[in-house]
Amino acid sequence: MLKTIKTFWQSIRQLSGDDAYERYLKHHAEHGESENMPPLLSREEFFKQWQDGEWKGIKRCC
Amino acid sequence: MMNKTLKIIIWFAVALLGAFALSAIALNRGESINALWLITAAVCIYAIAYRFYAAWIAAKVLVIDETRATPAERLDNGRDYIPTNKWIVFGHHFAAIAGPGPLIGPTLAAQFGYLPGTLWILIGAVLGGAVQDMVTLFFSTRRDGRSLGQMARDEIGAIGGTAALIGTFMIMIILIAVLGLVVVNAMKHSPWATSTVAATIPIAMFIGLYMRNIRPGRVLEASAIGVSLLLFSVLAGGWIDHSETLRVFFDHEGLPLAYAIIVYGFAAAVLPVWLLLAPRDYLSTFMKLGTVLLLAIAIVILRPDIHMPAVTQFTDGSGPIFGGKLFPFVFITIACGAISGFHALISSGTTPKLLMNERDIRMIGYGAMLLESFVAIMAMIAATVLEPGVFFAINSPAGVVGSSAIDAVAKINSWGFAVTVEQMNQLAKDMGESSLFARTGGAPSLAVGMASIFGSAFGKHLLALWYHFAIMFEAIFILTTLDAGTRVGRFMLQDMLGNFNKKLGETSYTPSVIFTSAIVVAGWGYFLYIGVIDPNGGVNILWPLFGIANQMLAAIALCVATGILVKSGKLKYAWVTALPLAWLVIITTTAAYQKIFSDDIRVGFFAAANDLSAKLASGVLPVDKAAVAPQLIFNQHLDAYLTMFFVAVLWVVIIDMLAVCARHLRGKLVLPLSEVPHIETQLDNLWVRD
């Protein structure tokens, strides 16, 4: 039961982008050394770029 | 073996129940029918279609390959290409496709009775809309998430690509205008609604600042604060409405409200996304999902009776909400919820870049559309649980039933629908509005329907609060679509202009941003303005135009899909997309023909223009109507040419596609398939990322 609630909460966080920075850190940790990745961004800086990126294309419909 | 038999029995039972529910709603000729029958029929049909038709398309037509690496896996960059859990992708996809369309279309189409719209929503979705979304998602996934326009260019040719691009731009303009009109009509002379909708702007900005500066990236925390503030603004709107000194600030005619929306739309397109668009979108997504869920629960708890007849006399084309016969106009009026071309833009582009495995395509492409179709069914229920007399009193424009309450009631009674002036006054009082006559656009009648459902399920004394909650809920995501659409229109325009002048194509170059935003806003602002000054309410012109445009885009998407199927050597399965395509071509062409050539002044654009010209020349028009007549005449002509343009674009793409197919079948050279080669997936099937 607790696990279900936890998974549900995790899904909501991921859907809304609440954990986007944490996922970014994880992605960076996983791929950081192998690729030529830019230096790690701060939470503020990352959120700015992430939010701008979200609205580049067609994201909402009729 | 036992297990298999059990499964067969269960699916047989679902089919039987669905058939029984469907025949109950289709053959009912009694007084009223329970809404639960519609829900039952819908759920059974969706289940059968998903389990059998969609699975068959996935396995036999598309040949989904679970071992193939998706673009998200191959191109994973942690930004736009990210392999994502299928439920998360489903959530993103559904939030993107489900806008205000499936709420408005069914409400308007309820003038034909509950049956035609309901059947089209169900059949259109399972055989058309969901198929379109699913195959587009599949083909785009096989092409690194390329957009519909790019796929059209790659697979059919430059003409198809350009047509898709122009089509998208035009739809955006018409869509935003009609949505703006819906909001204006909901706010007209309603201080409560206007103040609540106005409050959503500073609330969104505050949330934007909060997420950007106070607590960066804390999206859920900020959204929770925002939603509480929104609910409070509904309450506060009631206080403003009761205050004699405050209410005058928010009590306006349609035109000033339209100007306000135009100014707002321009500001939203020019301001940075984090300040207004992004936070508003969070709030509207939460409100949308929450309210739709609440409505579903309330309908199941309450099981309301449907009071609208199965079929009304307005199938002959004399309907008050919009003119035109059942065929083809019910299919044009309900686009979103049955088949919506716009979805093809979401299914190609954002969603395919998130797919972890091709096997998720059925659930996300087909499944999300079924859910949207279900939202449309609920909107149909909310419209048809109202007494038909009340429904027509709210939705019939003053130009049809007369501007005085007594005239309107007399006219509606003459159609055989009972309603009294006292009843309407009491209803308006209950809902906290000054009048509910001629509140066209669908939003007020949906709000009355929702308020009566919510009120009965969760407390009747709160009717006015529920009504304005429903208005706020509709307005907030209509305005999100308006903001997002204006912005997309601006990007598209900058992209096109970039071909002529490099500087204009830069999305961060301020003069270009202001210039292109102004063009887009002027485009929809014009149609919004005309819609407001039109005594027939404007929705009756704009909504069919939007429907034709949206179905045209769907036809383009199905053309691309059919072309790819034929080129992949799957001619014998091409009917899966060719059949809905043929149907769309028939309805859009017929609707466009009638809108252009019909002699009925409530259908034909030229007929209406000529009629108005004749009246203007003979001087029978009252002064105020004569003043706006020249603009209306010009607009009717413009709409006629626009419709011609849509049909021409559609036929160009179809002929182009047929030519490509014919060349391929005769063994001649065509553009090669642009599918990327097979690469084995490295993602462990059992290991679910994140």
PDB file of N, CA and C in Angstrom, chain B residues 546-612:
ATOM      1  N   PHE B 546     -13.701  26.250 -37.761  1.00  0.00           N
ATOM      2  CA  PHE B 546     -12.669  25.539 -37.011  1.00  0.00           C
ATOM      3  C   PHE B 546     -12.783  24.030 -37.250  1.00  0.00           C
ATOM      4  N   GLY B 547     -14.020  23.525 -37.232  1.00  0.00           N
ATOM      5  CA  GLY B 547     -14.230  22.091 -37.445  1.00  0.00           C
ATOM      6  C   GLY B 547     -13.703  21.654 -38.803  1.00  0.00           C
ATOM      7  N   ILE B 548     -14.021  22.432 -39.840  1.00  0.00           N
ATOM      8  CA  ILE B 548     -13.555  22.092 -41.192  1.00  0.00           C
ATOM      9  C   ILE B 548     -12.027  22.092 -41.231  1.00  0.00           C
ATOM     10  N   ALA B 549     -11.431  23.114 -40.600  1.00  0.00           N
ATOM     11  CA  ALA B 549      -9.972  23.214 -40.618  1.00  0.00           C
ATOM     12  C   ALA B 549      -9.332  22.037 -39.863  1.00  0.00           C
ATOM     13  N   ASN B 550      -9.916  21.705 -38.710  1.00  0.00           N
ATOM     14  CA  ASN B 550      -9.349  20.624 -37.904  1.00  0.00           C
ATOM     15  C   ASN B 550      -9.485  19.275 -38.615  1.00  0.00           C
ATOM     16  N   GLN B 551     -10.637  19.053 -39.239  1.00  0.00           N
ATOM     17  CA  GLN B 551     -10.827  17.796 -39.971  1.00  0.00           C
ATOM     18  C   GLN B 551      -9.922  17.744 -41.193  1.00  0.00           C
ATOM     19  N   MET B 552      -9.651  18.926 -41.774  1.00  0.00           N
ATOM     20  CA  MET B 552      -8.731  18.962 -42.906  1.00  0.00           C
ATOM     21  C   MET B 552      -7.338  18.523 -42.476  1.00  0.00           C
ATOM     22  N   LEU B 553      -6.920  18.991 -41.296  1.00  0.00           N
ATOM     23  CA  LEU B 553      -5.605  18.590 -40.795  1.00  0.00           C
ATOM     24  C   LEU B 553      -5.573  17.081 -40.511  1.00  0.00           C
ATOM     25  N   ALA B 554      -6.689  16.563 -39.962  1.00  0.00           N
ATOM     26  CA  ALA B 554      -6.775  15.117 -39.718  1.00  0.00           C
ATOM     27  C   ALA B 554      -6.643  14.364 -41.037  1.00  0.00           C
ATOM     28  N   ALA B 555      -7.299  14.890 -42.071  1.00  0.00           N
ATOM     29  CA  ALA B 555      -7.221  14.244 -43.383  1.00  0.00           C
ATOM     30  C   ALA B 555      -5.784  14.255 -43.899  1.00  0.00           C
ATOM     31  N   ILE B 556      -5.053  15.339 -43.665  1.00  0.00           N
ATOM     32  CA  ILE B 556      -3.656  15.387 -44.101  1.00  0.00           C
ATOM     33  C   ILE B 556      -2.843  14.321 -43.362  1.00  0.00           C
ATOM     34  N   ALA B 557      -3.080  14.215 -42.038  1.00  0.00           N
ATOM     35  CA  ALA B 557      -2.354  13.207 -41.255  1.00  0.00           C
ATOM     36  C   ALA B 557      -2.672  11.798 -41.764  1.00  0.00           C
ATOM     37  N   LEU B 558      -3.956  11.555 -42.072  1.00  0.00           N
ATOM     38  CA  LEU B 558      -4.334  10.225 -42.562  1.00  0.00           C
ATOM     39  C   LEU B 558      -3.789   9.975 -43.968  1.00  0.00           C
ATOM     40  N   CYS B 559      -3.661  11.044 -44.753  1.00  0.00           N
ATOM     41  CA  CYS B 559      -3.035  10.930 -46.075  1.00  0.00           C
ATOM     42  C   CYS B 559      -1.595  10.465 -45.937  1.00  0.00           C
ATOM     43  N   VAL B 560      -0.864  11.108 -45.046  1.00  0.00           N
ATOM     44  CA  VAL B 560       0.532  10.735 -44.831  1.00  0.00           C
ATOM     45  C   VAL B 560       0.606   9.266 -44.412  1.00  0.00           C
ATOM     46  N   ALA B 561      -0.268   8.883 -43.456  1.00  0.00           N
ATOM     47  CA  ALA B 561      -0.250   7.507 -42.956  1.00  0.00           C
ATOM     48  C   ALA B 561      -0.588   6.517 -44.067  1.00  0.00           C
ATOM     49  N   THR B 562      -1.626   6.830 -44.870  1.00  0.00           N
ATOM     50  CA  THR B 562      -2.022   5.925 -45.949  1.00  0.00           C
ATOM     51  C   THR B 562      -0.892   5.787 -46.968  1.00  0.00           C
ATOM     52  N   GLY B 563      -0.283   6.919 -47.295  1.00  0.00           N
ATOM     53  CA  GLY B 563       0.833   6.895 -48.241  1.00  0.00           C
ATOM     54  C   GLY B 563       1.957   6.002 -47.746  1.00  0.00           C
ATOM     55  N   ILE B 564       2.291   6.136 -46.451  1.00  0.00           N
ATOM     56  CA  ILE B 564       3.384   5.319 -45.902  1.00  0.00           C
ATOM     57  C   ILE B 564       3.003   3.840 -45.923  1.00  0.00           C
ATOM     58  N   LEU B 565       1.737   3.536 -45.569  1.00  0.00           N
ATOM     59  CA  LEU B 565       1.306   2.130 -45.568  1.00  0.00           C
ATOM     60  C   LEU B 565       1.446   1.520 -46.961  1.00  0.00           C
ATOM     61  N   VAL B 566       0.979   2.268 -47.974  1.00  0.00           N
ATOM     62  CA  VAL B 566       1.053   1.745 -49.343  1.00  0.00           C
ATOM     63  C   VAL B 566       2.514   1.562 -49.759  1.00  0.00           C
ATOM     64  N   LYS B 567       3.337   2.573 -49.444  1.00  0.00           N
ATOM     65  CA  LYS B 567       4.746   2.483 -49.828  1.00  0.00           C
ATOM     66  C   LYS B 567       5.473   1.364 -49.092  1.00  0.00           C
ATOM     67  N   SER B 568       4.977   1.004 -47.886  1.00  0.00           N
ATOM     68  CA  SER B 568       5.623  -0.100 -47.156  1.00  0.00           C
ATOM     69  C   SER B 568       5.125  -1.461 -47.622  1.00  0.00           C
ATOM     70  N   GLY B 569       4.342  -1.479 -48.701  1.00  0.00           N
ATOM     71  CA  GLY B 569       3.856  -2.755 -49.220  1.00  0.00           C
ATOM     72  C   GLY B 569       2.694  -3.310 -48.425  1.00  0.00           C
ATOM     73  N   LYS B 570       1.954  -2.434 -47.738  1.00  0.00           N
ATOM     74  CA  LYS B 570       0.832  -2.917 -46.925  1.00  0.00           C
ATOM     75  C   LYS B 570      -0.495  -2.449 -47.503  1.00  0.00           C
ATOM     76  N   LEU B 571      -0.592  -2.529 -48.820  1.00  0.00           N
ATOM     77  CA  LEU B 571      -1.797  -2.046 -49.504  1.00  0.00           C
ATOM     78  C   LEU B 571      -3.065  -2.675 -48.938  1.00  0.00           C
ATOM     79  N   LYS B 572      -2.971  -3.982 -48.603  1.00  0.00           N
ATOM     80  CA  LYS B 572      -4.187  -4.666 -48.158  1.00  0.00           C
ATOM     81  C   LYS B 572      -4.662  -4.167 -46.791  1.00  0.00           C
ATOM     82  N   TYR B 573      -3.774  -3.479 -46.049  1.00  0.00           N
ATOM     83  CA  TYR B 573      -4.195  -2.913 -44.762  1.00  0.00           C
ATOM     84  C   TYR B 573      -4.448  -1.405 -44.844  1.00  0.00           C
ATOM     85  N   ALA B 574      -4.242  -0.831 -46.005  1.00  0.00           N
ATOM     86  CA  ALA B 574      -4.309   0.636 -46.102  1.00  0.00           C
ATOM     87  C   ALA B 574      -5.693   1.174 -45.758  1.00  0.00           C
ATOM     88  N   TRP B 575      -6.719   0.305 -45.830  1.00  0.00           N
ATOM     89  CA  TRP B 575      -8.074   0.786 -45.508  1.00  0.00           C
ATOM     90  C   TRP B 575      -8.194   1.276 -44.066  1.00  0.00           C
ATOM     91  N   VAL B 576      -7.311   0.794 -43.189  1.00  0.00           N
ATOM     92  CA  VAL B 576      -7.368   1.195 -41.783  1.00  0.00           C
ATOM     93  C   VAL B 576      -7.308   2.725 -41.653  1.00  0.00           C
ATOM     94  N   THR B 577      -6.471   3.339 -42.473  1.00  0.00           N
ATOM     95  CA  THR B 577      -6.424   4.805 -42.469  1.00  0.00           C
ATOM     96  C   THR B 577      -7.201   5.398 -43.641  1.00  0.00           C
ATOM     97  N   ALA B 578      -7.320   4.642 -44.723  1.00  0.00           N
ATOM     98  CA  ALA B 578      -7.986   5.190 -45.915  1.00  0.00           C
ATOM     99  C   ALA B 578      -9.496   5.347 -45.684  1.00  0.00           C
ATOM    100  N   LEU B 579     -10.073   4.460 -44.878  1.00  0.00           N
ATOM    101  CA  LEU B 579     -11.518   4.534 -44.635  1.00  0.00           C
ATOM    102  C   LEU B 579     -11.892   5.796 -43.855  1.00  0.00           C
ATOM    103  N   PRO B 580     -11.265   6.034 -42.678  1.00  0.00           N
ATOM    104  CA  PRO B 580     -11.557   7.308 -42.012  1.00  0.00           C
ATOM    105  C   PRO B 580     -11.195   8.515 -42.887  1.00  0.00           C
ATOM    106  N   LEU B 581     -10.138   8.375 -43.692  1.00  0.00           N
ATOM    107  CA  LEU B 581      -9.754   9.473 -44.587  1.00  0.00           C
ATOM    108  C   LEU B 581     -10.874   9.769 -45.578  1.00  0.00           C
ATOM    109  N   ALA B 582     -11.404   8.694 -46.191  1.00  0.00           N
ATOM    110  CA  ALA B 582     -12.478   8.894 -47.175  1.00  0.00           C
ATOM    111  C   ALA B 582     -13.674   9.579 -46.517  1.00  0.00           C
ATOM    112  N   TRP B 583     -13.984   9.140 -45.310  1.00  0.00           N
ATOM    113  CA  TRP B 583     -15.125   9.741 -44.608  1.00  0.00           C
ATOM    114  C   TRP B 583     -14.882  11.227 -44.340  1.00  0.00           C
ATOM    115  N   LEU B 584     -13.657  11.563 -43.896  1.00  0.00           N
ATOM    116  CA  LEU B 584     -13.330  12.960 -43.615  1.00  0.00           C
ATOM    117  C   LEU B 584     -13.415  13.799 -44.882  1.00  0.00           C
ATOM    118  N   VAL B 585     -12.934  13.222 -45.989  1.00  0.00           N
ATOM    119  CA  VAL B 585     -12.968  13.962 -47.249  1.00  0.00           C
ATOM    120  C   VAL B 585     -14.428  14.237 -47.637  1.00  0.00           C
ATOM    121  N   ILE B 586     -15.268  13.224 -47.447  1.00  0.00           N
ATOM    122  CA  ILE B 586     -16.685  13.413 -47.785  1.00  0.00           C
ATOM    123  C   ILE B 586     -17.308  14.502 -46.913  1.00  0.00           C
ATOM    124  N   ILE B 587     -17.092  14.424 -45.596  1.00  0.00           N
ATOM    125  CA  ILE B 587     -17.778  15.406 -44.737  1.00  0.00           C
ATOM    126  C   ILE B 587     -17.195  16.814 -44.876  1.00  0.00           C
ATOM    127  N   THR B 588     -15.870  16.925 -44.976  1.00  0.00           N
ATOM    128  CA  THR B 588     -15.326  18.290 -45.082  1.00  0.00           C
ATOM    129  C   THR B 588     -15.696  18.905 -46.425  1.00  0.00           C
ATOM    130  N   THR B 589     -15.650  18.102 -47.472  1.00  0.00           N
ATOM    131  CA  THR B 589     -15.978  18.664 -48.788  1.00  0.00           C
ATOM    132  C   THR B 589     -17.454  19.048 -48.858  1.00  0.00           C
ATOM    133  N   THR B 590     -18.317  18.172 -48.323  1.00  0.00           N
ATOM    134  CA  THR B 590     -19.747  18.503 -48.333  1.00  0.00           C
ATOM    135  C   THR B 590     -20.020  19.747 -47.490  1.00  0.00           C
ATOM    136  N   ALA B 591     -19.430  19.775 -46.295  1.00  0.00           N
ATOM    137  CA  ALA B 591     -19.657  20.922 -45.411  1.00  0.00           C
ATOM    138  C   ALA B 591     -19.153  22.201 -46.071  1.00  0.00           C
ATOM    139  N   ALA B 592     -17.970  22.127 -46.672  1.00  0.00           N
ATOM    140  CA  ALA B 592     -17.409  23.315 -47.306  1.00  0.00           C
ATOM    141  C   ALA B 592     -18.277  23.751 -48.488  1.00  0.00           C
ATOM    142  N   TYR B 593     -18.732  22.769 -49.276  1.00  0.00           N
ATOM    143  CA  TYR B 593     -19.603  23.091 -50.414  1.00  0.00           C
ATOM    144  C   TYR B 593     -20.848  23.838 -49.936  1.00  0.00           C
ATOM    145  N   GLN B 594     -21.464  23.293 -48.872  1.00  0.00           N
ATOM    146  CA  GLN B 594     -22.673  23.930 -48.360  1.00  0.00           C
ATOM    147  C   GLN B 594     -22.384  25.305 -47.768  1.00  0.00           C
ATOM    148  N   LYS B 595     -21.272  25.433 -47.051  1.00  0.00           N
ATOM    149  CA  LYS B 595     -20.936  26.730 -46.462  1.00  0.00           C
ATOM    150  C   LYS B 595     -20.703  27.770 -47.557  1.00  0.00           C
ATOM    151  N   ILE B 596     -20.269  27.332 -48.720  1.00  0.00           N
ATOM    152  CA  ILE B 596     -19.991  28.286 -49.799  1.00  0.00           C
ATOM    153  C   ILE B 596     -21.236  28.514 -50.668  1.00  0.00           C
ATOM    154  N   PHE B 597     -21.906  27.409 -51.069  1.00  0.00           N
ATOM    155  CA  PHE B 597     -22.935  27.558 -52.106  1.00  0.00           C
ATOM    156  C   PHE B 597     -24.374  27.498 -51.610  1.00  0.00           C
ATOM    157  N   SER B 598     -24.602  27.139 -50.346  1.00  0.00           N
ATOM    158  CA  SER B 598     -25.986  26.982 -49.893  1.00  0.00           C
ATOM    159  C   SER B 598     -26.773  28.291 -50.023  1.00  0.00           C
ATOM    160  N   ASP B 599     -28.055  28.154 -50.369  1.00  0.00           N
ATOM    161  CA  ASP B 599     -28.933  29.326 -50.454  1.00  0.00           C
ATOM    162  C   ASP B 599     -29.475  29.733 -49.091  1.00  0.00           C
ATOM    163  N   ASP B 600     -29.365  28.790 -48.143  1.00  0.00           N
ATOM    164  CA  ASP B 600     -29.838  29.059 -46.792  1.00  0.00           C
ATOM    165  C   ASP B 600     -28.913  30.092 -46.154  1.00  0.00           C
ATOM    166  N   ILE B 601     -29.464  31.235 -45.747  1.00  0.00           N
ATOM    167  CA  ILE B 601     -28.593  32.307 -45.237  1.00  0.00           C
ATOM    168  C   ILE B 601     -27.940  31.926 -43.909  1.00  0.00           C
ATOM    169  N   ARG B 602     -28.447  30.865 -43.257  1.00  0.00           N
ATOM    170  CA  ARG B 602     -27.821  30.471 -42.003  1.00  0.00           C
ATOM    171  C   ARG B 602     -26.717  29.447 -42.245  1.00  0.00           C
ATOM    172  N   VAL B 603     -26.570  29.019 -43.482  1.00  0.00           N
ATOM    173  CA  VAL B 603     -25.515  28.059 -43.811  1.00  0.00           C
ATOM    174  C   VAL B 603     -24.503  28.694 -44.758  1.00  0.00           C
ATOM    175  N   GLY B 604     -24.976  29.188 -45.906  1.00  0.00           N
ATOM    176  CA  GLY B 604     -24.071  29.675 -46.943  1.00  0.00           C
ATOM    177  C   GLY B 604     -23.502  31.050 -46.610  1.00  0.00           C
ATOM    178  N   PHE B 605     -22.183  31.192 -46.755  1.00  0.00           N
ATOM    179  CA  PHE B 605     -21.546  32.479 -46.488  1.00  0.00           C
ATOM    180  C   PHE B 605     -21.986  33.532 -47.502  1.00  0.00           C
ATOM    181  N   PHE B 606     -21.976  33.161 -48.787  1.00  0.00           N
ATOM    182  CA  PHE B 606     -22.344  34.143 -49.813  1.00  0.00           C
ATOM    183  C   PHE B 606     -23.818  34.500 -49.704  1.00  0.00           C
ATOM    184  N   ALA B 607     -24.658  33.485 -49.422  1.00  0.00           N
ATOM    185  CA  ALA B 607     -26.089  33.754 -49.284  1.00  0.00           C
ATOM    186  C   ALA B 607     -26.329  34.753 -48.159  1.00  0.00           C
ATOM    187  N   ALA B 608     -25.609  34.559 -47.043  1.00  0.00           N
ATOM    188  CA  ALA B 608     -25.760  35.472 -45.910  1.00  0.00           C
ATOM    189  C   ALA B 608     -25.283  36.873 -46.277  1.00  0.00           C
ATOM    190  N   ALA B 609     -24.157  36.937 -46.985  1.00  0.00           N
ATOM    191  CA  ALA B 609     -23.617  38.240 -47.376  1.00  0.00           C
ATOM    192  C   ALA B 609     -24.585  38.954 -48.312  1.00  0.00           C
ATOM    193  N   ASN B 610     -25.121  38.213 -49.286  1.00  0.00           N
ATOM    194  CA  ASN B 610     -26.052  38.832 -50.242  1.00  0.00           C
ATOM    195  C   ASN B 610     -27.327  39.310 -49.560  1.00  0.00           C
ATOM    196  N   ASP B 611     -27.815  38.477 -48.634  1.00  0.00           N
ATOM    197  CA  ASP B 611     -29.024  38.828 -47.909  1.00  0.00           C
ATOM    198  C   ASP B 611     -28.823  40.119 -47.125  1.00  0.00           C
ATOM    199  N   LEU B 612     -27.676  40.197 -46.444  1.00  0.00           N
ATOM    200  CA  LEU B 612     -27.382  41.373 -45.630  1.00  0.00           C
ATOM    201  C   LEU B 612     -27.197  42.604 -46.526  1.00  0.00           C
TER     202      LEU B 612
END
